[in-house]
Amino acid sequence: MERRQFINHLFALGKRPSLADGPPLMVEGGIEPYTTPLTLEDVLHLYRRAGFGATMAQARAQVGRQAADVVNELLGTGDEPPHDPPGPWVDTWTENPQGADLQTRLAIERSWDANMANLANWWIGRMASDTTSIEKLTLFWSSHWVTEFGFDNIFSIPQMLFRQLQIFRTKRLGDLREMALEITLDPAMLQYLGGTYNIKGRANENYARELMELFLTGIGWYTEGDVKEAARVLTGWRTQRFSDEPAPNDKYVTWFDAAAHDIGAKQFLGQTIAARTEDNNTAFQVKFDEVFKLIQIIFDVRADAVSGFIADKAYRYFVYSSPTEVDPTFLADLAAAYRNADFDLRALFATMFTSAHFFDPAIRGAQITTPLEYLAGLQRRLGKGLANPHQWVENMDQPVMDPPTVAGWPGYRSWISTNTYPMRRTYARTLIQAMSDAEVNTWIRTFDEYDDARKFTANVVTFLLPVAVSQERMDYYLQALLQNAPDYDWPSILNDASAAAKRTRDLLITLSKAPDFQLC
């Protein structure tokens, strides 16, 4: 099936298509490094997938370089300084609405909504301004170790979610075992999956199960007995949401309740985690001798499962998200490379983003952008934003840090529906129309040979669409710019800032209506 047929099928009859009817991609490239000097199209593809897109100036600066060098810079160091927080509220307590009068309870919940909106808008702004892969990788991990803002008539406190984001950001390239330890004891995760209520004699199995099923191995690599024993290991860790709850380690910081921890021996995946005495039942010893050992056992005993599961998740997020049609050979090779690097995440992402497979022509334009990719990417490439972007992505079915279930978003073609597709087009049109004449004219001049109407149009199409278009379409876009004027009139039109801006907006709005504008 050709890409245009695929797009037509995608929107056929205005219904949401099945998630399992995707055509296979005919990809020739494998795990071997892509060593051809990068073209402009290569660079734009890399930045669309590994980040939120490049400006034209940024993309031109990478042309002719090697993928390995560019990817190394994109990934960052992992030691970057933290962002300034979105507001002073991140260090404030929240009151407990339980038992309060209706007016007080609603006021407290409204403050959570306001803080969550502030956090979401702040993070989207970081995404749109990021010149690297840092925020894209942070978003990936947030979509993997899922925590919902609102669930079962309960809320995750935004102060906690902000702290969780810092874990994803700082641990994004390191040892996955260390990230797993941090998230296992993270206050937001303890609250979300009931870990804070996990006590000896009444073990809460939610997180123990999801640690394996959704976060590290996938289904089939453990027994119900393993879940029960893992839950025993994880007893005794506490967090707090409200100012009237214990917080011996300061607000929104995990603490250990020794009296609630099961000190007996545990048998997990055929390995023994030794019993302890009351004297060595301390936070430090339990954290490393039991919780971290639990994680190490998973990696040691189920190394193939972990490497395959994580490689698969990364591939479907960044390369091709079809739930059925992927290249098993490439996935096996990627998992092996990750496993052989002792689960170093930098090695996983570097191998994937520098592979011949990733740069294969069949991969380009095969992925539907998520709402956050679509919104932040367009904002980045146009150099313009709109107020309250979180409302737009929420209307496109991807509210920030608030997926429908612990499994996250289904993704793939579910991102496009009769409700969300018009919202995407409305956002693009609104954003483009919000650009002032001065902003549009500045943007025009970021392109080489912008005073040649045909070359300018071709460059804009290359910049905004993931694959080449037919000459018929290119002529159509040229007319959207010129509006029946001869192409030699374009230099004169450029002298009239208002006319040049209006026609460029018309070109951009016309491009935004193309189905492949939704792809990357």
Coordinates of C-alpha atoms in Angstrom, one line a residue:
M1 CA 0.0 0.0 0.0
E2 CA 1.4 3.4 -1.0
R3 CA 1.6 6.2 1.6
R4 CA -1.2 8.2 -0.1
Q5 CA -3.4 5.1 -0.1
F6 CA -2.6 4.6 3.5
I7 CA -3.6 8.2 4.4
N8 CA -6.8 7.9 2.4
H9 CA -7.6 4.7 4.3
L10 CA -6.7 6.3 7.6
F11 CA -9.5 8.9 7.1
A12 CA -11.9 6.7 5.2
L13 CA -15.5 7.2 6.2
G14 CA -14.4 9.5 9.1
K15 CA -14.1 6.6 11.5
R16 CA -11.3 5.6 13.8
P17 CA -9.5 2.7 12.2
S18 CA -8.5 -0.6 13.7
L19 CA -5.1 -0.6 15.5
A20 CA -4.1 -3.8 13.9
D21 CA -4.6 -3.3 10.2
G22 CA -1.4 -1.4 9.4
P23 CA 0.6 -2.3 6.2
P24 CA 4.1 -3.7 6.8
L25 CA 7.0 -1.4 6.0
M26 CA 9.5 -2.6 3.5
V27 CA 12.7 -1.5 5.3
E28 CA 16.1 -2.6 4.0
G29 CA 18.3 -1.0 6.6
G30 CA 19.4 -2.9 9.7
I31 CA 21.2 -2.2 12.9
E32 CA 24.4 -1.2 11.1
P33 CA 25.4 2.4 11.6
Y34 CA 24.2 5.0 9.0
T35 CA 27.5 6.5 7.8
T36 CA 26.3 8.6 4.8
P37 CA 26.9 12.3 5.5
L38 CA 23.6 13.7 6.6
T39 CA 21.4 15.5 4.0
L40 CA 18.9 18.2 5.0
E41 CA 16.1 15.6 4.7
D42 CA 18.1 13.2 7.0
V43 CA 18.6 16.0 9.6
L44 CA 14.9 17.0 9.6
H45 CA 13.8 13.4 10.0
L46 CA 16.2 12.9 12.9
Y47 CA 15.0 16.0 14.7
R48 CA 11.4 15.2 14.1
R49 CA 11.7 11.8 15.7
A50 CA 14.4 12.3 18.4
G51 CA 13.2 15.7 19.3
F52 CA 10.4 18.1 18.5
G53 CA 11.8 19.3 15.2
A54 CA 14.6 21.7 14.2
T55 CA 14.5 25.2 13.0
M56 CA 15.8 25.6 9.5
A57 CA 19.0 27.3 10.8
Q58 CA 19.6 24.4 13.2
A59 CA 19.0 21.8 10.5
R60 CA 21.3 23.4 8.0
A61 CA 24.1 23.5 10.5
Q62 CA 24.0 19.7 10.8
V63 CA 24.1 18.9 7.0
G64 CA 27.2 16.9 6.0
R65 CA 27.9 15.7 9.5
Q66 CA 27.8 12.1 10.7
A67 CA 24.7 10.8 12.4
A68 CA 26.7 9.4 15.3
D69 CA 28.1 12.9 16.1
V70 CA 24.8 14.7 15.8
V71 CA 23.0 12.1 17.9
N72 CA 25.6 12.2 20.6
E73 CA 25.0 16.0 20.9
L74 CA 21.2 15.5 20.8
L75 CA 21.1 13.0 23.6
G76 CA 22.9 15.4 26.0
T77 CA 25.1 14.5 28.9
G78 CA 22.5 13.5 31.5
D79 CA 24.2 16.0 33.9
E80 CA 22.3 19.1 32.7
P81 CA 21.2 21.6 35.4
P82 CA 17.6 21.4 36.4
H83 CA 15.0 23.8 34.9
D84 CA 13.7 26.6 36.9
P85 CA 10.4 25.3 38.4
P86 CA 7.1 26.5 36.9
G87 CA 6.2 28.4 40.0
P88 CA 6.6 28.7 43.7
W89 CA 3.6 26.4 44.2
V90 CA 5.9 23.3 43.6
D91 CA 7.3 23.8 47.1
T92 CA 4.1 24.4 48.9
W93 CA 1.8 22.0 50.9
T94 CA -1.6 21.3 49.7
E95 CA -4.5 20.9 52.2
N96 CA -6.6 17.8 52.7
P97 CA -10.0 18.2 51.2
Q98 CA -11.4 15.1 52.9
G99 CA -13.9 16.1 55.5
A100 CA -13.8 19.7 54.5
D101 CA -16.9 21.6 53.6
L102 CA -17.9 21.7 50.0
Q103 CA -16.6 25.2 49.3
T104 CA -13.2 24.4 50.8
R105 CA -12.9 21.1 49.0
L106 CA -13.7 22.6 45.6
A107 CA -11.2 25.4 46.2
I108 CA -8.5 22.9 47.0
E109 CA -9.3 20.8 43.9
R110 CA -9.4 24.0 41.7
S111 CA -5.9 24.8 43.0
W112 CA -4.7 21.3 41.8
D113 CA -6.3 22.0 38.4
A114 CA -4.6 25.4 38.1
N115 CA -1.2 24.0 39.2
M116 CA -1.5 21.1 36.8
A117 CA -2.3 23.5 34.0
N118 CA 0.7 25.6 34.9
L119 CA 2.9 22.5 35.0
A120 CA 1.6 21.3 31.6
N121 CA 2.0 24.7 29.9
W122 CA 5.5 25.0 31.4
W123 CA 6.6 21.6 30.2
I124 CA 5.2 22.1 26.7
G125 CA 7.1 25.4 26.6
R126 CA 10.3 23.4 27.4
M127 CA 9.5 20.9 24.7
A128 CA 9.0 23.6 22.1
S129 CA 12.2 25.4 23.0
D130 CA 14.4 22.3 23.4
T131 CA 17.2 22.1 20.9
T132 CA 18.1 18.5 22.0
S133 CA 16.4 15.3 22.7
I134 CA 16.1 15.9 26.5
E135 CA 12.4 16.7 26.7
K136 CA 11.4 14.1 24.1
L137 CA 13.2 11.4 26.1
T138 CA 11.6 12.8 29.3
L139 CA 8.2 12.5 27.6
F140 CA 9.0 9.0 26.5
W141 CA 9.7 7.9 30.1
S142 CA 6.7 9.7 31.4
S143 CA 4.6 7.7 28.9
H144 CA 6.3 4.5 30.0
W145 CA 6.3 4.8 33.9
V146 CA 2.8 6.1 33.8
T147 CA 1.2 8.2 36.5
E148 CA -2.2 9.7 36.0
F149 CA -3.1 13.2 37.3
G150 CA -6.8 12.1 37.8
F151 CA -7.7 8.5 38.5
D152 CA -10.6 6.7 40.4
N153 CA -11.9 10.1 41.7
I154 CA -8.4 10.7 43.2
F155 CA -5.7 13.2 42.1
S156 CA -2.0 13.0 41.8
I157 CA -0.7 16.2 43.4
P158 CA 1.1 18.3 40.7
Q159 CA 3.9 19.0 43.2
M160 CA 4.6 15.3 43.1
L161 CA 4.3 15.1 39.3
F162 CA 6.8 17.9 38.9
R163 CA 9.3 16.0 41.1
Q164 CA 8.7 12.8 39.1
L165 CA 9.5 14.6 35.8
Q166 CA 12.9 15.5 37.3
I167 CA 13.6 11.8 37.7
F168 CA 12.8 11.1 34.1
R169 CA 14.9 13.9 32.9
T170 CA 18.0 13.2 35.0
K171 CA 17.9 9.4 34.6
R172 CA 16.9 9.3 30.9
L173 CA 20.3 8.1 29.7
G174 CA 21.7 6.1 32.6
D175 CA 21.2 2.6 33.9
L176 CA 17.6 1.5 33.8
R177 CA 18.0 -0.3 37.1
E178 CA 18.7 3.0 38.8
M179 CA 15.7 4.6 37.1
A180 CA 13.6 1.7 38.2
L181 CA 14.7 2.1 41.8
E182 CA 14.0 5.8 41.8
I183 CA 10.5 5.4 40.3
T184 CA 9.6 2.4 42.5
L185 CA 10.1 4.7 45.6
D186 CA 8.9 7.9 43.9
P187 CA 6.1 9.6 45.9
A188 CA 3.8 10.1 42.8
M189 CA 4.1 6.4 41.9
L190 CA 3.7 5.2 45.5
Q191 CA 0.5 7.2 45.6
Y192 CA -0.8 6.2 42.2
L193 CA -0.4 2.4 42.4
G194 CA -1.1 2.1 46.1
G195 CA 2.4 1.5 47.3
T196 CA 2.0 3.9 50.2
Y197 CA -0.7 1.5 51.5
N198 CA 1.4 -1.6 51.2
I199 CA 2.0 -3.0 54.7
K200 CA 3.0 -6.4 56.0
G201 CA 0.2 -8.8 56.3
R202 CA -1.9 -6.8 53.8
A203 CA 0.4 -6.5 50.8
N204 CA -0.8 -4.3 48.0
E205 CA 0.2 -6.0 44.8
N206 CA -0.6 -3.3 42.2
Y207 CA 2.9 -1.9 41.7
A208 CA 4.6 -5.3 42.1
R209 CA 2.6 -6.5 39.1
E210 CA 3.0 -3.5 37.0
L211 CA 6.7 -3.3 37.6
M212 CA 7.0 -6.5 35.6
E213 CA 4.0 -6.5 33.3
L214 CA 4.1 -2.9 32.1
F215 CA 7.4 -1.4 33.1
L216 CA 10.2 -4.1 32.7
T217 CA 9.4 -7.5 31.2
G218 CA 5.9 -7.7 29.8
I219 CA 3.4 -10.5 30.5
G220 CA 4.5 -14.1 30.8
W221 CA 7.8 -13.8 32.6
Y222 CA 6.6 -14.2 36.2
T223 CA 4.1 -16.1 38.3
E224 CA 1.4 -14.9 40.7
G225 CA 3.7 -16.1 43.4
D226 CA 6.4 -13.8 42.2
V227 CA 4.0 -10.9 42.3
K228 CA 3.0 -11.7 45.9
E229 CA 6.7 -12.0 47.0
A230 CA 7.6 -8.7 45.2
A231 CA 4.8 -7.0 47.0
R232 CA 6.2 -8.2 50.3
V233 CA 9.6 -6.7 49.4
L234 CA 7.9 -3.4 48.8
T235 CA 6.0 -3.1 52.1
G236 CA 6.7 -0.1 54.4
W237 CA 7.3 2.8 52.0
R238 CA 5.2 5.9 52.6
T239 CA 4.4 9.2 51.1
Q240 CA 2.0 12.0 51.8
R241 CA -0.3 14.2 49.7
F242 CA -1.5 16.6 52.3
S243 CA -0.2 18.8 55.0
D244 CA -1.9 16.9 57.8
E245 CA 0.0 13.6 57.0
P246 CA 3.4 12.5 58.3
A247 CA 6.4 13.9 56.4
P248 CA 9.6 13.0 58.3
N249 CA 11.7 13.6 55.2
D250 CA 10.0 16.9 54.2
K251 CA 7.0 17.5 52.0
Y252 CA 6.4 15.1 49.0
V253 CA 9.4 13.0 49.9
T254 CA 9.2 9.2 50.5
W255 CA 9.9 7.8 54.0
F256 CA 10.2 4.3 55.4
D257 CA 7.9 2.9 58.1
A258 CA 9.9 0.1 59.6
A259 CA 6.9 -1.3 61.5
A260 CA 5.0 -1.8 58.2
H261 CA 7.8 -3.7 56.4
D262 CA 7.7 -7.4 56.1
I263 CA 11.1 -8.5 57.4
G264 CA 10.7 -12.2 56.5
A265 CA 12.7 -13.9 53.7
K266 CA 11.2 -13.7 50.2
Q267 CA 11.5 -16.0 47.2
F268 CA 11.4 -14.1 43.9
L269 CA 12.0 -15.6 40.4
G270 CA 13.8 -18.5 42.0
Q271 CA 16.1 -16.2 44.1
T272 CA 16.2 -15.6 47.8
I273 CA 16.0 -12.2 49.4
A274 CA 17.2 -12.8 52.9
A275 CA 15.2 -12.1 56.0
R276 CA 16.3 -9.3 58.3
T277 CA 16.2 -8.4 61.9
E278 CA 14.6 -5.5 63.6
D279 CA 18.0 -3.9 63.9
N280 CA 18.8 -3.9 60.2
N281 CA 15.3 -3.0 59.2
T282 CA 16.3 0.6 58.1
A283 CA 15.4 2.7 55.1
F284 CA 18.9 2.5 53.6
Q285 CA 19.3 -1.2 54.1
V286 CA 15.9 -2.2 52.9
K287 CA 16.2 0.2 49.9
F288 CA 19.4 -1.5 48.6
D289 CA 19.3 -5.0 50.1
E290 CA 15.7 -5.7 49.2
V291 CA 14.1 -3.1 46.7
F292 CA 17.2 -2.8 44.6
K293 CA 18.0 -6.5 44.8
L294 CA 14.4 -7.2 43.6
I295 CA 15.2 -5.0 40.5
Q296 CA 18.6 -6.6 40.0
I297 CA 17.0 -10.1 40.1
I298 CA 14.6 -9.1 37.3
F299 CA 17.5 -7.9 35.2
D300 CA 19.7 -10.9 36.0
V301 CA 17.1 -13.6 35.6
R302 CA 15.0 -12.0 32.9
A303 CA 17.7 -10.1 30.9
D304 CA 16.3 -11.2 27.6
A305 CA 12.8 -10.2 28.5
V306 CA 13.8 -6.8 29.9
S307 CA 16.1 -5.9 26.9
G308 CA 13.5 -7.0 24.4
F309 CA 10.6 -5.2 26.2
I310 CA 12.4 -1.9 26.5
A311 CA 13.8 -2.0 23.0
D312 CA 10.3 -2.7 21.7
K313 CA 8.8 0.2 23.6
A314 CA 11.5 2.6 22.5
Y315 CA 11.2 1.4 18.8
R316 CA 7.4 1.8 18.7
Y317 CA 7.6 5.2 20.3
F318 CA 10.4 6.7 18.2
V319 CA 10.5 4.7 15.0
Y320 CA 7.3 2.9 14.0
S321 CA 4.3 2.4 16.4
S322 CA 2.3 -0.3 14.6
P323 CA 1.3 -2.9 17.2
T324 CA 1.7 -5.7 14.7
E325 CA 4.0 -4.8 11.7
V326 CA 7.5 -4.3 12.9
D327 CA 10.9 -5.8 11.9
P328 CA 11.6 -8.6 14.3
T329 CA 15.2 -8.9 13.2
F330 CA 15.9 -5.3 13.9
L331 CA 14.2 -5.4 17.3
A332 CA 16.2 -8.5 18.2
D333 CA 19.4 -6.8 17.2
L334 CA 18.5 -3.6 19.1
A335 CA 17.6 -5.6 22.2
A336 CA 20.9 -7.5 22.0
A337 CA 22.9 -4.3 21.7
Y338 CA 21.1 -2.9 24.7
R339 CA 21.7 -6.0 26.7
N340 CA 25.3 -6.2 25.7
A341 CA 25.7 -2.6 26.9
D342 CA 24.6 -3.7 30.4
F343 CA 21.3 -1.9 30.1
D344 CA 22.9 1.5 29.4
L345 CA 20.1 3.7 28.0
R346 CA 22.4 6.0 26.1
A347 CA 23.7 2.9 24.2
L348 CA 20.1 1.9 23.4
F349 CA 19.0 5.3 22.0
A350 CA 22.3 6.0 20.2
T351 CA 22.2 2.6 18.5
M352 CA 18.6 3.1 17.4
F353 CA 18.9 6.7 16.2
T354 CA 22.2 6.1 14.3
S355 CA 21.1 2.9 12.6
A356 CA 20.6 2.4 8.8
H357 CA 17.1 1.2 9.8
F358 CA 16.1 4.5 11.4
F359 CA 17.2 6.5 8.3
D360 CA 15.6 4.1 5.8
P361 CA 13.2 5.9 3.4
A362 CA 10.4 3.6 4.4
I363 CA 10.5 4.8 8.0
R364 CA 10.0 8.5 7.1
G365 CA 6.5 9.7 7.2
A366 CA 5.3 6.4 8.6
Q367 CA 4.5 7.7 12.1
I368 CA 1.5 9.7 13.2
T369 CA 2.6 12.5 15.4
T370 CA 1.3 12.5 18.9
P371 CA -0.6 15.6 19.9
L372 CA 2.3 16.8 22.0
E373 CA 4.7 16.2 19.1
Y374 CA 2.3 17.9 16.7
L375 CA 1.8 21.0 18.9
A376 CA 5.3 21.5 20.3
G377 CA 6.9 20.6 17.0
L378 CA 4.8 23.1 15.0
Q379 CA 5.4 25.8 17.6
R380 CA 9.1 25.1 17.4
R381 CA 9.3 25.2 13.6
L382 CA 7.2 28.3 13.3
G383 CA 8.7 30.1 16.3
K384 CA 5.3 31.0 17.6
G385 CA 3.1 29.7 20.4
L386 CA -0.4 30.1 21.7
A387 CA -1.6 30.7 25.2
N388 CA -2.6 27.6 27.3
P389 CA -1.3 24.9 25.0
H390 CA -2.3 22.2 27.5
Q391 CA -5.9 22.9 26.5
W392 CA -5.2 22.1 22.9
V393 CA -3.4 18.8 23.6
E394 CA -6.2 17.8 26.0
N395 CA -8.7 18.4 23.2
M396 CA -6.5 16.3 20.9
D397 CA -6.7 13.4 23.5
Q398 CA -3.3 13.7 25.2
P399 CA -3.7 15.6 28.4
V400 CA -0.2 16.1 29.9
M401 CA 0.6 13.3 32.5
D402 CA -3.0 12.1 32.5
P403 CA -3.4 9.1 30.2
P404 CA -6.5 7.0 30.4
T405 CA -5.0 4.0 32.2
V406 CA -1.7 2.8 33.8
A407 CA -1.0 1.2 30.3
G408 CA -0.8 4.8 28.9
W409 CA -2.2 5.8 25.6
P410 CA -2.9 3.2 22.9
G411 CA -1.2 5.4 20.3
Y412 CA -0.7 4.6 16.6
R413 CA -3.8 5.4 14.6
S414 CA -5.9 6.2 17.7
W415 CA -4.3 9.7 17.7
I416 CA -6.6 10.5 14.7
S417 CA -10.3 10.6 15.0
T418 CA -13.3 12.6 13.8
N419 CA -12.9 14.7 16.9
T420 CA -9.1 15.2 17.1
Y421 CA -8.3 15.6 13.4
P422 CA -10.4 18.8 13.1
M423 CA -8.8 20.1 16.3
R424 CA -5.4 19.6 14.9
R425 CA -6.3 21.6 11.8
T426 CA -7.9 24.3 13.9
Y427 CA -4.8 24.6 16.0
A428 CA -2.5 24.9 13.0
R429 CA -4.7 27.5 11.4
T430 CA -5.0 29.5 14.7
L431 CA -1.2 29.4 15.3
I432 CA -0.4 30.5 11.7
Q433 CA -2.9 33.3 11.8
A434 CA -1.5 34.5 15.1
M435 CA 1.8 35.2 13.5
S436 CA 2.3 38.9 13.0
D437 CA 3.5 40.3 9.6
A438 CA 6.9 40.9 11.1
E439 CA 7.1 37.4 12.5
V440 CA 6.1 35.8 9.2
N441 CA 8.6 38.0 7.2
T442 CA 11.4 37.0 9.6
W443 CA 10.4 33.4 9.2
I444 CA 10.5 33.7 5.4
R445 CA 14.1 34.8 5.6
T446 CA 15.3 31.8 7.5
F447 CA 15.2 29.9 4.2
D448 CA 17.9 29.9 1.6
E449 CA 16.8 31.6 -1.7
Y450 CA 13.6 32.8 -0.2
D451 CA 13.3 35.4 -2.9
D452 CA 12.7 32.6 -5.5
A453 CA 9.1 31.6 -5.2
R454 CA 9.6 28.0 -6.5
K455 CA 12.6 27.3 -4.4
F456 CA 11.0 28.9 -1.3
T457 CA 7.9 26.8 -1.7
A458 CA 10.0 23.7 -2.2
N459 CA 12.0 24.4 0.9
V460 CA 8.9 25.1 3.0
V461 CA 7.4 21.8 1.9
T462 CA 10.6 19.9 2.7
F463 CA 10.7 21.6 6.1
L464 CA 7.1 20.9 7.1
L465 CA 6.3 17.6 5.4
P466 CA 8.2 14.3 6.1
V467 CA 8.5 13.0 2.6
A468 CA 8.7 14.4 -0.9
V469 CA 5.5 15.3 -2.8
S470 CA 4.6 15.0 -6.4
Q471 CA 5.1 17.9 -8.8
E472 CA 1.4 18.3 -9.1
R473 CA 1.2 19.0 -5.4
M474 CA 4.2 21.2 -5.5
D475 CA 2.6 23.3 -8.2
Y476 CA -0.6 23.5 -6.0
Y477 CA 1.4 24.8 -3.1
L478 CA 3.2 27.3 -5.3
Q479 CA -0.2 28.7 -6.4
A480 CA -1.3 28.9 -2.8
L481 CA 1.7 31.2 -2.3
L482 CA 1.4 33.2 -5.5
Q483 CA -2.4 33.3 -5.9
N484 CA -2.2 33.3 -9.7
A485 CA 0.6 35.9 -9.8
P486 CA 3.6 34.9 -12.0
D487 CA 6.5 33.5 -10.0
Y488 CA 8.7 36.4 -11.1
D489 CA 6.4 38.8 -9.1
W490 CA 7.5 37.1 -5.8
P491 CA 10.5 39.4 -5.2
S492 CA 8.2 42.4 -5.6
I493 CA 5.6 40.9 -3.3
L494 CA 8.4 40.5 -0.7
N495 CA 8.8 44.2 -0.6
D496 CA 5.3 44.5 0.7
A497 CA 5.5 43.0 4.2
S498 CA 1.8 42.6 4.6
A499 CA 1.3 41.0 1.2
A500 CA 4.2 38.6 1.7
A501 CA 2.9 37.6 5.1
K502 CA -0.6 37.0 4.0
R503 CA 0.5 34.8 1.1
T504 CA 2.9 32.9 3.2
R505 CA 0.2 32.3 5.8
D506 CA -2.1 31.0 3.0
L507 CA 0.7 28.6 1.9
L508 CA 1.2 27.4 5.5
I509 CA -2.6 26.9 6.1
T510 CA -2.9 25.0 2.8
L511 CA 0.0 22.7 3.8
S512 CA -1.5 22.2 7.3
K513 CA -4.6 20.6 5.6
A514 CA -2.6 17.9 3.9
P515 CA -3.0 14.5 5.6
D516 CA 0.8 13.9 5.6
F517 CA 1.1 17.1 7.7
Q518 CA 0.0 14.8 10.6
L519 CA 3.0 12.5 10.0
C520 CA 6.6 12.5 10.9

